[in-house]
C-alpha cells in the first residue's frame, strides 16, 4: 500500500477549509489542494492527476458532495480515490445515504484538528484493506 500524501479538500466554508489545510499540512505533512466548490474541483480534476483522497463537504452550493461523487467516479482512475465526507449530521439514518452515494467514509463536524491526520490515515488503511 502506498503511503497517503495527496489530499484534496472540497469545502465551501473558508474557515473550515483553512482549518483542514492547516491540520493536514502541519500535523499530517500532506500535500493539499483545496477547492471552495465541488463544481470547481471537478473541472480541475478532469484531465489532471487525481489525489489519493478527497475530504468532501456534503452540502455546498452548485454541486453537493453526493452529486460530485458519480462525476469523480466516472473519471479515469476515479474509483481509486478514497472519499471521506464531512457532515454535521451524525445519525445512522443520515449517514447511510452518504455511503450509498459512494463515500468510502464519513467523518463528523466539528472534528478535532489534532486527531484528523490520524483519522484519515486510519481511513486510508481501511480503504486499502477493503480493496
mmCIF file of N, CA and C in Angstrom:
data_model
loop_
_atom_site.group_PDB
_atom_site.id
_atom_site.type_symbol
_atom_site.label_atom_id
_atom_site.label_comp_id
_atom_site.label_asym_id
_atom_site.label_seq_id
_atom_site.Cartn_x
_atom_site.Cartn_y
_atom_site.Cartn_z
ATOM 1 N N UNK A 1 0.842 -1.185 0.000
ATOM 2 C CA UNK A 1 0.000 0.000 0.000
ATOM 3 C C UNK A 1 0.888 1.249 0.000
ATOM 4 N N UNK A 2 0.560 2.144 -0.890
ATOM 5 C CA UNK A 2 1.290 3.408 -0.973
ATOM 6 C C UNK A 2 0.885 4.308 0.186
ATOM 7 N N UNK A 3 1.837 5.043 0.742
ATOM 8 C CA UNK A 3 1.534 5.966 1.839
ATOM 9 C C UNK A 3 0.651 7.103 1.334
ATOM 10 N N UNK A 4 -0.232 7.549 2.186
ATOM 11 C CA UNK A 4 -1.112 8.663 1.855
ATOM 12 C C UNK A 4 -0.319 9.958 1.908
ATOM 13 N N UNK A 5 -0.352 10.722 0.805
ATOM 14 C CA UNK A 5 0.313 12.029 0.846
ATOM 15 C C UNK A 5 -0.404 13.112 0.042
ATOM 16 N N UNK A 6 -1.305 12.746 -0.869
ATOM 17 C CA UNK A 6 -2.006 13.722 -1.705
ATOM 18 C C UNK A 6 -3.492 13.751 -1.335
ATOM 19 N N UNK A 7 -3.943 14.867 -0.790
ATOM 20 C CA UNK A 7 -5.343 15.007 -0.380
ATOM 21 C C UNK A 7 -5.920 16.276 -0.992
ATOM 22 N N UNK A 8 -7.132 16.162 -1.525
ATOM 23 C CA UNK A 8 -7.879 17.334 -1.962
ATOM 24 C C UNK A 8 -8.978 17.597 -0.931
ATOM 25 N N UNK A 9 -9.163 18.860 -0.619
ATOM 26 C CA UNK A 9 -10.228 19.293 0.281
ATOM 27 C C UNK A 9 -11.241 20.048 -0.564
ATOM 28 N N UNK A 10 -12.507 19.684 -0.425
ATOM 29 C CA UNK A 10 -13.580 20.414 -1.101
ATOM 30 C C UNK A 10 -14.556 20.850 -0.014
ATOM 31 N N UNK A 11 -14.500 22.127 0.315
ATOM 32 C CA UNK A 11 -15.268 22.689 1.432
ATOM 33 C C UNK A 11 -15.584 24.139 1.120
ATOM 34 N N UNK A 12 -16.872 24.509 1.176
ATOM 35 C CA UNK A 12 -17.250 25.880 0.823
ATOM 36 C C UNK A 12 -17.057 26.877 1.954
ATOM 37 N N UNK A 13 -16.975 26.417 3.195
ATOM 38 C CA UNK A 13 -16.758 27.321 4.325
ATOM 39 C C UNK A 13 -15.258 27.613 4.444
ATOM 40 N N UNK A 14 -14.880 28.875 4.240
ATOM 41 C CA UNK A 14 -13.457 29.251 4.214
ATOM 42 C C UNK A 14 -12.750 28.942 5.527
ATOM 43 N N UNK A 15 -13.410 29.135 6.660
ATOM 44 C CA UNK A 15 -12.773 28.866 7.956
ATOM 45 C C UNK A 15 -12.498 27.375 8.136
ATOM 46 N N UNK A 16 -13.467 26.549 7.793
ATOM 47 C CA UNK A 16 -13.272 25.098 7.919
ATOM 48 C C UNK A 16 -12.207 24.638 6.933
ATOM 49 N N UNK A 17 -12.240 25.166 5.716
ATOM 50 C CA UNK A 17 -11.235 24.808 4.703
ATOM 51 C C UNK A 17 -9.828 25.152 5.206
ATOM 52 N N UNK A 18 -9.671 26.334 5.792
ATOM 53 C CA UNK A 18 -8.363 26.745 6.326
ATOM 54 C C UNK A 18 -7.918 25.852 7.468
ATOM 55 N N UNK A 19 -8.852 25.495 8.339
ATOM 56 C CA UNK A 19 -8.524 24.613 9.460
ATOM 57 C C UNK A 19 -8.106 23.230 8.960
ATOM 58 N N UNK A 20 -8.821 22.720 7.969
ATOM 59 C CA UNK A 20 -8.451 21.435 7.374
ATOM 60 C C UNK A 20 -7.050 21.498 6.769
ATOM 61 N N UNK A 21 -6.793 22.541 5.997
ATOM 62 C CA UNK A 21 -5.475 22.694 5.376
ATOM 63 C C UNK A 21 -4.367 22.775 6.421
ATOM 64 N N UNK A 22 -4.577 23.586 7.443
ATOM 65 C CA UNK A 22 -3.574 23.751 8.495
ATOM 66 C C UNK A 22 -3.299 22.424 9.200
ATOM 67 N N UNK A 23 -4.350 21.733 9.579
ATOM 68 C CA UNK A 23 -4.203 20.455 10.267
ATOM 69 C C UNK A 23 -3.467 19.434 9.406
ATOM 70 N N UNK A 24 -3.882 19.325 8.158
ATOM 71 C CA UNK A 24 -3.346 18.263 7.311
ATOM 72 C C UNK A 24 -1.953 18.555 6.773
ATOM 73 N N UNK A 25 -1.594 19.825 6.608
ATOM 74 C CA UNK A 25 -0.225 20.133 6.166
ATOM 75 C C UNK A 25 0.730 20.150 7.347
ATOM 76 N N UNK A 26 0.341 20.819 8.410
ATOM 77 C CA UNK A 26 1.241 20.986 9.550
ATOM 78 C C UNK A 26 1.403 19.697 10.348
ATOM 79 N N UNK A 27 0.304 19.082 10.724
ATOM 80 C CA UNK A 27 0.373 17.882 11.560
ATOM 81 C C UNK A 27 0.540 16.602 10.741
ATOM 82 N N UNK A 28 -0.088 16.566 9.566
ATOM 83 C CA UNK A 28 -0.052 15.348 8.765
ATOM 84 C C UNK A 28 1.055 15.317 7.737
ATOM 85 N N UNK A 29 1.570 16.486 7.360
ATOM 86 C CA UNK A 29 2.616 16.545 6.345
ATOM 87 C C UNK A 29 2.127 16.227 4.943
ATOM 88 N N UNK A 30 0.824 16.330 4.712
ATOM 89 C CA UNK A 30 0.254 16.006 3.410
ATOM 90 C C UNK A 30 0.390 17.166 2.435
ATOM 91 N N UNK A 31 0.377 16.836 1.159
ATOM 92 C CA UNK A 31 0.271 17.831 0.103
ATOM 93 C C UNK A 31 -1.214 18.029 -0.145
ATOM 94 N N UNK A 32 -1.673 19.266 -0.016
ATOM 95 C CA UNK A 32 -3.102 19.581 -0.060
ATOM 96 C C UNK A 32 -3.416 20.466 -1.258
ATOM 97 N N UNK A 33 -4.525 20.154 -1.914
ATOM 98 C CA UNK A 33 -5.136 21.042 -2.895
ATOM 99 C C UNK A 33 -6.524 21.327 -2.354
ATOM 100 N N UNK A 34 -6.875 22.595 -2.247
ATOM 101 C CA UNK A 34 -8.166 22.956 -1.666
ATOM 102 C C UNK A 34 -9.049 23.650 -2.689
ATOM 103 N N UNK A 35 -10.312 23.318 -2.644
ATOM 104 C CA UNK A 35 -11.313 23.900 -3.538
ATOM 105 C C UNK A 35 -12.471 24.425 -2.695
ATOM 106 N N UNK A 36 -13.025 25.557 -3.117
ATOM 107 C CA UNK A 36 -14.152 26.135 -2.392
ATOM 108 C C UNK A 36 -15.488 25.548 -2.833
ATOM 109 N N UNK A 37 -15.524 24.935 -4.011
ATOM 110 C CA UNK A 37 -16.759 24.342 -4.524
ATOM 111 C C UNK A 37 -16.454 23.048 -5.271
ATOM 112 N N UNK A 38 -17.367 22.104 -5.185
ATOM 113 C CA UNK A 38 -17.214 20.844 -5.914
ATOM 114 C C UNK A 38 -17.268 21.071 -7.419
ATOM 115 N N UNK A 39 -18.046 22.066 -7.848
ATOM 116 C CA UNK A 39 -18.144 22.358 -9.283
ATOM 117 C C UNK A 39 -16.798 22.830 -9.844
ATOM 118 N N UNK A 40 -16.036 23.558 -9.054
ATOM 119 C CA UNK A 40 -14.692 23.987 -9.459
ATOM 120 C C UNK A 40 -13.743 22.791 -9.440
ATOM 121 N N UNK A 41 -13.838 21.981 -8.397
ATOM 122 C CA UNK A 41 -12.946 20.830 -8.242
ATOM 123 C C UNK A 41 -13.076 19.856 -9.401
ATOM 124 N N UNK A 42 -14.311 19.527 -9.784
ATOM 125 C CA UNK A 42 -14.482 18.521 -10.842
ATOM 126 C C UNK A 42 -13.926 19.033 -12.163
ATOM 127 N N UNK A 43 -14.068 20.312 -12.442
ATOM 128 C CA UNK A 43 -13.499 20.871 -13.671
ATOM 129 C C UNK A 43 -11.979 20.781 -13.660
ATOM 130 N N UNK A 44 -11.370 21.017 -12.497
ATOM 131 C CA UNK A 44 -9.910 20.947 -12.391
ATOM 132 C C UNK A 44 -9.410 19.503 -12.442
ATOM 133 N N UNK A 45 -10.151 18.596 -11.829
ATOM 134 C CA UNK A 45 -9.701 17.208 -11.757
ATOM 135 C C UNK A 45 -9.786 16.496 -13.099
ATOM 136 N N UNK A 46 -10.698 16.923 -13.960
ATOM 137 C CA UNK A 46 -10.806 16.317 -15.288
ATOM 138 C C UNK A 46 -9.501 16.567 -16.048
ATOM 139 N N UNK A 47 -8.844 15.504 -16.434
ATOM 140 C CA UNK A 47 -7.612 15.641 -17.211
ATOM 141 C C UNK A 47 -6.363 15.861 -16.377
ATOM 142 N N UNK A 48 -6.481 15.885 -15.070
ATOM 143 C CA UNK A 48 -5.315 16.048 -14.197
ATOM 144 C C UNK A 48 -5.137 14.810 -13.330
ATOM 145 N N UNK A 49 -3.991 14.707 -12.700
ATOM 146 C CA UNK A 49 -3.738 13.603 -11.787
ATOM 147 C C UNK A 49 -4.663 13.736 -10.581
ATOM 148 N N UNK A 50 -5.337 12.657 -10.256
ATOM 149 C CA UNK A 50 -6.273 12.682 -9.134
ATOM 150 C C UNK A 50 -5.529 12.521 -7.814
ATOM 151 N N UNK A 51 -6.050 13.127 -6.750
ATOM 152 C CA UNK A 51 -5.455 12.916 -5.429
ATOM 153 C C UNK A 51 -5.758 11.496 -4.952
ATOM 154 N N UNK A 52 -5.065 11.076 -3.918
ATOM 155 C CA UNK A 52 -5.333 9.757 -3.352
ATOM 156 C C UNK A 52 -6.629 9.764 -2.545
ATOM 157 N N UNK A 53 -6.900 10.904 -1.920
ATOM 158 C CA UNK A 53 -8.062 11.025 -1.044
ATOM 159 C C UNK A 53 -8.703 12.385 -1.261
ATOM 160 N N UNK A 54 -10.024 12.438 -1.126
ATOM 161 C CA UNK A 54 -10.750 13.695 -1.151
ATOM 162 C C UNK A 54 -11.557 13.800 0.133
ATOM 163 N N UNK A 55 -11.380 14.908 0.838
ATOM 164 C CA UNK A 55 -12.195 15.231 2.007
ATOM 165 C C UNK A 55 -13.256 16.183 1.489
ATOM 166 N N UNK A 56 -14.509 15.751 1.535
ATOM 167 C CA UNK A 56 -15.587 16.375 0.795
ATOM 168 C C UNK A 56 -16.727 16.801 1.714
ATOM 169 N N UNK A 57 -17.097 18.071 1.636
ATOM 170 C CA UNK A 57 -18.263 18.559 2.363
ATOM 171 C C UNK A 57 -19.518 17.978 1.720
ATOM 172 N N UNK A 58 -20.566 17.810 2.512
ATOM 173 C CA UNK A 58 -21.811 17.257 1.995
ATOM 174 C C UNK A 58 -22.636 18.335 1.299
ATOM 175 N N UNK A 59 -22.921 19.417 2.024
ATOM 176 C CA UNK A 59 -23.809 20.451 1.496
ATOM 177 C C UNK A 59 -22.994 21.647 1.012
ATOM 178 N N UNK A 60 -23.072 21.885 -0.314
ATOM 179 C CA UNK A 60 -22.390 23.016 -0.930
ATOM 180 C C UNK A 60 -23.288 23.583 -2.022
ATOM 181 N N UNK A 61 -23.125 24.868 -2.327
ATOM 182 C CA UNK A 61 -23.888 25.424 -3.452
ATOM 183 C C UNK A 61 -23.405 24.847 -4.784
ATOM 184 N N UNK A 62 -24.246 24.901 -5.771
ATOM 185 C CA UNK A 62 -23.983 24.479 -7.149
ATOM 186 C C UNK A 62 -23.941 22.965 -7.317
ATOM 187 N N UNK A 63 -23.106 22.276 -6.546
ATOM 188 C CA UNK A 63 -22.928 20.833 -6.678
ATOM 189 C C UNK A 63 -22.637 20.274 -5.287
ATOM 190 N N UNK A 64 -23.527 19.441 -4.781
ATOM 191 C CA UNK A 64 -23.339 18.880 -3.440
ATOM 192 C C UNK A 64 -22.307 17.759 -3.467
ATOM 193 N N UNK A 65 -21.857 17.356 -2.288
ATOM 194 C CA UNK A 65 -20.930 16.234 -2.196
ATOM 195 C C UNK A 65 -21.478 14.977 -2.849
ATOM 196 N N UNK A 66 -22.722 14.561 -2.506
ATOM 197 C CA UNK A 66 -23.277 13.364 -3.143
ATOM 198 C C UNK A 66 -23.437 13.490 -4.665
ATOM 199 N N UNK A 67 -23.655 14.690 -5.180
ATOM 200 C CA UNK A 67 -23.738 14.887 -6.631
ATOM 201 C C UNK A 67 -22.358 14.841 -7.290
ATOM 202 N N UNK A 68 -21.328 15.228 -6.535
ATOM 203 C CA UNK A 68 -19.949 15.240 -7.037
ATOM 204 C C UNK A 68 -19.396 13.823 -7.232
ATOM 205 N N UNK A 69 -19.743 12.924 -6.326
ATOM 206 C CA UNK A 69 -19.125 11.595 -6.305
ATOM 207 C C UNK A 69 -19.254 10.838 -7.626
ATOM 208 N N UNK A 70 -20.453 10.719 -8.230
ATOM 209 C CA UNK A 70 -20.510 9.971 -9.500
ATOM 210 C C UNK A 70 -19.708 10.628 -10.626
ATOM 211 N N UNK A 71 -19.578 11.954 -10.592
ATOM 212 C CA UNK A 71 -18.764 12.638 -11.596
ATOM 213 C C UNK A 71 -17.295 12.270 -11.425
ATOM 214 N N UNK A 72 -16.848 12.213 -10.173
ATOM 215 C CA UNK A 72 -15.469 11.802 -9.903
ATOM 216 C C UNK A 72 -15.253 10.349 -10.302
ATOM 217 N N UNK A 73 -16.166 9.483 -9.909
ATOM 218 C CA UNK A 73 -16.019 8.048 -10.189
ATOM 219 C C UNK A 73 -15.994 7.771 -11.690
ATOM 220 N N UNK A 74 -16.602 8.638 -12.493
ATOM 221 C CA UNK A 74 -16.632 8.454 -13.947
ATOM 222 C C UNK A 74 -15.304 8.824 -14.610
ATOM 223 N N UNK A 75 -14.444 9.545 -13.888
ATOM 224 C CA UNK A 75 -13.140 9.922 -14.440
ATOM 225 C C UNK A 75 -12.214 8.710 -14.456
ATOM 226 N N UNK A 76 -11.241 8.673 -15.391
ATOM 227 C CA UNK A 76 -10.250 7.596 -15.351
ATOM 228 C C UNK A 76 -9.564 7.574 -13.979
ATOM 229 N N UNK A 77 -9.529 6.426 -13.363
ATOM 230 C CA UNK A 77 -8.942 6.195 -12.037
ATOM 231 C C UNK A 77 -9.749 6.835 -10.908
ATOM 232 N N UNK A 78 -10.942 7.328 -11.202
ATOM 233 C CA UNK A 78 -11.782 7.948 -10.171
ATOM 234 C C UNK A 78 -12.217 6.994 -9.079
ATOM 235 N N UNK A 79 -12.303 5.717 -9.415
ATOM 236 C CA UNK A 79 -12.704 4.724 -8.413
ATOM 237 C C UNK A 79 -11.582 4.413 -7.427
ATOM 238 N N UNK A 80 -10.367 4.830 -7.743
ATOM 239 C CA UNK A 80 -9.223 4.570 -6.861
ATOM 240 C C UNK A 80 -9.058 5.652 -5.798
ATOM 241 N N UNK A 81 -9.902 6.685 -5.836
ATOM 242 C CA UNK A 81 -9.812 7.784 -4.869
ATOM 243 C C UNK A 81 -10.660 7.449 -3.649
ATOM 244 N N UNK A 82 -10.071 7.571 -2.489
ATOM 245 C CA UNK A 82 -10.789 7.379 -1.223
ATOM 246 C C UNK A 82 -11.536 8.670 -0.903
ATOM 247 N N UNK A 83 -12.853 8.578 -0.712
ATOM 248 C CA UNK A 83 -13.661 9.756 -0.430
ATOM 249 C C UNK A 83 -14.132 9.727 1.020
ATOM 250 N N UNK A 84 -13.785 10.800 1.731
ATOM 251 C CA UNK A 84 -14.232 10.983 3.115
ATOM 252 C C UNK A 84 -15.165 12.183 3.116
ATOM 253 N N UNK A 85 -16.417 11.951 3.463
ATOM 254 C CA UNK A 85 -17.380 13.050 3.512
ATOM 255 C C UNK A 85 -17.422 13.628 4.920
ATOM 256 N N UNK A 86 -17.510 14.959 4.979
ATOM 257 C CA UNK A 86 -17.643 15.668 6.252
ATOM 258 C C UNK A 86 -19.077 16.137 6.398
ATOM 259 N N UNK A 87 -19.665 15.853 7.542
ATOM 260 C CA UNK A 87 -21.042 16.266 7.769
ATOM 261 C C UNK A 87 -21.277 16.604 9.234
ATOM 262 N N UNK A 88 -22.170 17.534 9.451
ATOM 263 C CA UNK A 88 -22.594 17.866 10.812
ATOM 264 C C UNK A 88 -23.679 16.899 11.278
ATOM 265 N N UNK A 89 -24.238 16.136 10.348
ATOM 266 C CA UNK A 89 -25.290 15.176 10.668
ATOM 267 C C UNK A 89 -24.637 13.849 11.014
ATOM 268 N N UNK A 90 -24.981 13.305 12.157
ATOM 269 C CA UNK A 90 -24.258 12.122 12.610
ATOM 270 C C UNK A 90 -25.133 10.913 12.903
ATOM 271 N N UNK A 91 -26.444 10.990 12.672
ATOM 272 C CA UNK A 91 -27.281 9.828 12.966
ATOM 273 C C UNK A 91 -27.104 8.773 11.878
ATOM 274 N N UNK A 92 -27.354 7.529 12.228
ATOM 275 C CA UNK A 92 -27.206 6.416 11.298
ATOM 276 C C UNK A 92 -28.084 6.612 10.070
ATOM 277 N N UNK A 93 -29.305 7.113 10.283
ATOM 278 C CA UNK A 93 -30.221 7.318 9.162
ATOM 279 C C UNK A 93 -29.677 8.342 8.176
ATOM 280 N N UNK A 94 -28.938 9.311 8.674
ATOM 281 C CA UNK A 94 -28.383 10.356 7.813
ATOM 282 C C UNK A 94 -27.071 9.936 7.156
ATOM 283 N N UNK A 95 -26.348 9.025 7.768
ATOM 284 C CA UNK A 95 -25.065 8.580 7.215
ATOM 285 C C UNK A 95 -25.229 7.563 6.094
ATOM 286 N N UNK A 96 -26.223 6.692 6.199
ATOM 287 C CA UNK A 96 -26.407 5.626 5.215
ATOM 288 C C UNK A 96 -26.529 6.164 3.780
ATOM 289 N N UNK A 97 -27.288 7.248 3.524
ATOM 290 C CA UNK A 97 -27.358 7.749 2.148
ATOM 291 C C UNK A 97 -26.020 8.269 1.616
ATOM 292 N N UNK A 98 -25.155 8.743 2.505
ATOM 293 C CA UNK A 98 -23.844 9.233 2.065
ATOM 294 C C UNK A 98 -22.964 8.081 1.602
ATOM 295 N N UNK A 99 -23.021 6.983 2.332
ATOM 296 C CA UNK A 99 -22.278 5.787 1.925
ATOM 297 C C UNK A 99 -22.881 5.231 0.636
ATOM 298 N N UNK A 100 -24.216 5.238 0.554
ATOM 299 C CA UNK A 100 -24.885 4.762 -0.660
ATOM 300 C C UNK A 100 -24.533 5.630 -1.875
ATOM 301 N N UNK A 101 -24.271 6.911 -1.634
ATOM 302 C CA UNK A 101 -23.903 7.825 -2.727
ATOM 303 C C UNK A 101 -22.490 7.574 -3.233
ATOM 304 N N UNK A 102 -21.710 6.807 -2.475
ATOM 305 C CA UNK A 102 -20.364 6.468 -2.931
ATOM 306 C C UNK A 102 -19.232 6.908 -2.029
ATOM 307 N N UNK A 103 -19.556 7.529 -0.891
ATOM 308 C CA UNK A 103 -18.490 7.884 0.053
ATOM 309 C C UNK A 103 -17.910 6.608 0.645
ATOM 310 N N UNK A 104 -16.610 6.594 0.843
ATOM 311 C CA UNK A 104 -15.991 5.446 1.493
ATOM 312 C C UNK A 104 -16.097 5.537 3.009
ATOM 313 N N UNK A 105 -16.029 6.771 3.513
ATOM 314 C CA UNK A 105 -16.093 7.004 4.954
ATOM 315 C C UNK A 105 -16.808 8.319 5.208
ATOM 316 N N UNK A 106 -17.333 8.474 6.408
ATOM 317 C CA UNK A 106 -17.987 9.712 6.809
ATOM 318 C C UNK A 106 -17.378 10.145 8.130
ATOM 319 N N UNK A 107 -16.993 11.416 8.211
ATOM 320 C CA UNK A 107 -16.445 11.989 9.439
ATOM 321 C C UNK A 107 -17.358 13.138 9.878
ATOM 322 N N UNK A 108 -17.470 13.319 11.176
ATOM 323 C CA UNK A 108 -18.372 14.329 11.718
ATOM 324 C C UNK A 108 -17.702 15.681 11.880
ATOM 325 N N UNK A 109 -18.509 16.721 11.667
ATOM 326 C CA UNK A 109 -18.137 18.078 12.041
ATOM 327 C C UNK A 109 -18.857 18.360 13.344
ATOM 328 N N UNK A 110 -18.283 19.042 14.262
ATOM 329 C CA UNK A 110 -16.900 19.509 14.220
ATOM 330 C C UNK A 110 -15.936 18.343 14.428
ATOM 331 N N UNK A 111 -14.737 18.495 13.907
ATOM 332 C CA UNK A 111 -13.706 17.481 14.038
ATOM 333 C C UNK A 111 -12.573 18.049 14.884
ATOM 334 N N UNK A 112 -11.764 17.160 15.439
ATOM 335 C CA UNK A 112 -10.602 17.580 16.226
ATOM 336 C C UNK A 112 -9.420 17.698 15.263
ATOM 337 N N UNK A 113 -8.954 18.929 14.985
ATOM 338 C CA UNK A 113 -7.859 19.090 14.019
ATOM 339 C C UNK A 113 -6.577 18.375 14.448
ATOM 340 N N UNK A 114 -6.403 18.167 15.750
ATOM 341 C CA UNK A 114 -5.200 17.471 16.224
ATOM 342 C C UNK A 114 -5.242 15.979 15.877
ATOM 343 N N UNK A 115 -6.445 15.428 15.773
ATOM 344 C CA UNK A 115 -6.592 13.997 15.510
ATOM 345 C C UNK A 115 -6.932 13.673 14.056
ATOM 346 N N UNK A 116 -7.255 14.686 13.271
ATOM 347 C CA UNK A 116 -7.701 14.460 11.896
ATOM 348 C C UNK A 116 -6.681 13.710 11.033
ATOM 349 N N UNK A 117 -5.402 14.081 11.040
ATOM 350 C CA UNK A 117 -4.452 13.313 10.207
ATOM 351 C C UNK A 117 -4.422 11.824 10.559
ATOM 352 N N UNK A 118 -4.503 11.521 11.838
ATOM 353 C CA UNK A 118 -4.512 10.117 12.278
ATOM 354 C C UNK A 118 -5.782 9.408 11.787
ATOM 355 N N UNK A 119 -6.910 10.100 11.868
ATOM 356 C CA UNK A 119 -8.174 9.529 11.401
ATOM 357 C C UNK A 119 -8.110 9.241 9.898
ATOM 358 N N UNK A 120 -7.595 10.185 9.126
ATOM 359 C CA UNK A 120 -7.513 9.979 7.685
ATOM 360 C C UNK A 120 -6.546 8.853 7.325
ATOM 361 N N UNK A 121 -5.460 8.731 8.072
ATOM 362 C CA UNK A 121 -4.545 7.598 7.854
ATOM 363 C C UNK A 121 -5.240 6.279 8.135
ATOM 364 N N UNK A 122 -6.061 6.252 9.187
ATOM 365 C CA UNK A 122 -6.834 5.047 9.509
ATOM 366 C C UNK A 122 -7.789 4.721 8.357
ATOM 367 N N UNK A 123 -8.507 5.730 7.856
ATOM 368 C CA UNK A 123 -9.418 5.520 6.730
ATOM 369 C C UNK A 123 -8.650 5.003 5.510
ATOM 370 N N UNK A 124 -7.474 5.566 5.260
ATOM 371 C CA UNK A 124 -6.649 5.154 4.118
ATOM 372 C C UNK A 124 -6.286 3.671 4.233
ATOM 373 N N UNK A 125 -5.888 3.241 5.417
ATOM 374 C CA UNK A 125 -5.559 1.823 5.648
ATOM 375 C C UNK A 125 -6.777 0.950 5.439
ATOM 376 N N UNK A 126 -7.920 1.370 5.967
ATOM 377 C CA UNK A 126 -9.159 0.601 5.820
ATOM 378 C C UNK A 126 -9.587 0.532 4.343
ATOM 379 N N UNK A 127 -9.419 1.642 3.635
ATOM 380 C CA UNK A 127 -9.767 1.696 2.214
ATOM 381 C C UNK A 127 -8.968 0.650 1.448
ATOM 382 N N UNK A 128 -7.685 0.533 1.747
ATOM 383 C CA UNK A 128 -6.843 -0.430 1.041
ATOM 384 C C UNK A 128 -7.034 -1.848 1.530
ATOM 385 N N UNK A 129 -7.446 -2.009 2.759
ATOM 386 C CA UNK A 129 -7.724 -3.351 3.268
ATOM 387 C C UNK A 129 -8.966 -3.921 2.591
ATOM 388 N N UNK A 130 -9.897 -3.040 2.202
ATOM 389 C CA UNK A 130 -11.131 -3.479 1.566
ATOM 390 C C UNK A 130 -11.044 -3.638 0.068
ATOM 391 N N UNK A 131 -9.920 -3.197 -0.519
ATOM 392 C CA UNK A 131 -9.781 -3.261 -1.989
ATOM 393 C C UNK A 131 -9.407 -4.651 -2.422
#
